[in-house]
Amino acid sequence: MNFQVSEHTQHVAHTAKDFAQQYIKPHVMDWDESQVFPVSVFKEMGKLGLMGVLVPEKYGGAGLGYFEYKTIIEEIAKVCGSIGLSLAAHNSLCTGHILSFANEEQKKKYLPKLATAEWIGAWGLTEANTGSDAGNMKCTAVKDGNDWIINGTKNWITHGISGDVAVVICRTGEPRTKNNATAFVVEKGTPGFSGGKKENKLGMRASETSEMIFDNCRIPDSNRLGEVGDGFKQSLKVLDGGRISIASLALGIAKGAYEAALKYSQERYQFDKPISSFQGISFKLADMVTEITAAELLILQACDLKNRGESVTKLSAMAKYYASEVSVKVANDAVQIFGGYGYTKDFPVEKFYRDAKLCTIGEGTSEIQKIVISREVLKS
Ligand SMILES: Cc1cc2nc3c(=O)[nH]c(=O)nc-3n(C[C@H](O)[C@H](O)[C@H](O)COP(=O)(O)OP(=O)(O)OC[C@H]3O[C@@H](n4cnc5c(N)ncnc54)[C@H](O)[C@@H]3O)c2cc1C
């Protein structure tokens, strides 16, 4: 594996960084406190190709690879985890599912709109009582002539209200049987489909999370993605790629927290010395940068595998698990380095601390990542 960052990836990083400084940074705390999901920012990102990073140019996307994708999410997350999360969910989940499993006609219909942010995407797998156990979903789609009728509620859905189009995974077979789920695309405005309760969250507050409600929602069979019964299998593949983006999100948050703490530790004086001169602080910095670097190497390895089209199930779970745990630890240490000031909203580290925690939960908790990793390790 080549560890040198290409000129192209550096250019992409600058674009994302400049964007974050200009369009995101001035508003971060306002959006966080008011829980505003700033749709206009995503429209601007669409103009730069950031909303269709992996989508081929023939469908209106940027046609980039996973190294660039990781870099974009990371640079945005260094400034605001919420925007990073929404960017990751839009690109990897909704758009990623359509990119991987839609037929040509569906791709032509949806990808150009998603890649340019004309439409914001949502992806619904989780339900109130089926999170880690997502295969046990209750939301059903029943065939009626050439249509499907969807009933049920999806919970914790990023852009569940504001999304213009959603990929939804529904049970189409008997409970607890194999191949009993199917994926569908549902457009906003379809009768029987609506957004529900918006969650009031600890962190990632500018990334909208809500219910999606289906009440006798009728959609044509042409909205089905792939074969009947393949929905859950497709979702696992989508999550394999998505986990690289959540790992990158965690990495960006960790780097943002570390950089703020490093600077502060050299500016803050106690006992007539910068606090960085105390070993209790400098050793924290040493741990932070070491763990961040290790997390980044795992992510890069997963990106490399994914770019080469190889199976990434174990590596993406490892990268997601490790980077998200590192992110929480680094953000915690950053708050500690800031002392009392770190506990206030006048400095950025308290938000990094709140946002980081989501990374150990979304797209499979740390415990679920360990199940995935150990299953792969124990495969004969
Ligand atoms: C901000 C946010 C955004 C989200 N966005 C989306 C989205 O866009 N689309 C979507 O479909 N979902 C989304 N989710 C849902 C997310 O993927 C789930 O929250 C996650 O998978 C965990 O499910 P749960 O919350 O039901 O927890 P549970 O599954 O109830 O888990 C509770 C605890 O039990 C542990 N646990 C469960 N099973 C096991 C086991 N077998 N072994 C060991 N420990 C176990 C878990 O690790 C966890 O610690 C989002 C969630 C959040 C918070």
Coordinates of C-alpha atoms and ligand atoms in Angstrom, one line a residue, residues 85 93 123-126 130-133 155-158 201 209 358 361-365 367-368 371, ligand 1:
L85 CA -22.7 12.6 9.5
L93 CA -26.4 4.9 2.5
W123 CA -32.0 5.3 4.2
G124 CA -34.3 3.3 6.5
L125 CA -33.3 0.0 8.1
T126 CA -33.6 0.6 11.8
T130 CA -34.9 -3.7 15.9
G131 CA -31.6 -1.8 15.9
S132 CA -28.7 -4.2 16.1
D133 CA -31.2 -7.0 15.3
N155 CA -36.8 5.1 13.5
W156 CA -33.5 7.0 13.9
I157 CA -33.4 7.9 10.2
T158 CA -31.0 10.5 9.1
K201 CA -30.1 14.4 20.6
T209 CA -32.7 12.2 12.9
L358 CA -22.5 8.7 17.9
I361 CA -23.5 3.6 17.8
G362 CA -24.6 4.5 14.3
E363 CA -24.2 1.9 11.4
G364 CA -23.7 -0.8 14.1
T365 CA -22.5 -0.3 17.6
E367 CA -20.3 -4.5 20.1
I368 CA -21.8 -5.3 16.7
I371 CA -19.3 -9.6 16.3
Ligands
LIG1 C1 -27.9 9.9 15.2 C2 -28.3 8.6 14.6 C3 -28.5 8.4 13.2 C4 -28.9 7.2 12.7 N1 -29.1 7.1 11.3 C5 -29.7 6.0 10.9 C6 -30.1 5.9 9.5 O1 -30.0 6.9 8.7 N2 -30.7 4.8 9.0 C7 -30.9 3.7 9.9 O2 -31.5 2.7 9.4 N3 -30.5 3.7 11.2 C8 -29.9 4.8 11.7 N4 -29.5 4.9 13.0 C9 -29.8 3.7 13.9 C10 -28.5 3.0 14.3 O3 -27.9 2.3 13.3 C11 -28.9 2.2 15.5 O4 -29.1 3.1 16.6 C12 -27.8 1.2 15.9 O5 -27.7 0.2 14.9 C13 -28.1 0.6 17.3 O6 -29.4 0.1 17.4 P1 -30.2 0.4 18.7 O7 -30.1 1.9 18.9 O8 -31.6 -0.1 18.5 O9 -29.5 -0.3 19.9 P2 -29.7 -1.8 20.4 O10 -29.6 -2.7 19.2 O11 -31.0 -1.9 21.2 O12 -28.5 -2.0 21.3 C14 -28.4 -1.6 22.7 C15 -27.1 -2.1 23.3 O13 -27.1 -3.5 23.2 C16 -25.9 -3.9 22.5 N5 -26.2 -5.2 21.8 C17 -27.2 -5.4 21.0 N6 -27.1 -6.7 20.5 C18 -26.0 -7.2 21.0 C19 -25.3 -8.4 20.8 N7 -25.8 -9.4 20.0 N8 -24.1 -8.6 21.5 C20 -23.6 -7.7 22.3 N9 -24.2 -6.5 22.5 C21 -25.4 -6.2 21.8 C22 -25.6 -2.8 21.6 O14 -24.2 -2.8 21.2 C23 -25.9 -1.6 22.5 O15 -24.8 -1.3 23.3 C24 -29.1 6.1 13.5 C25 -28.9 6.2 14.9 C26 -28.5 7.4 15.5 C27 -28.3 7.6 16.9

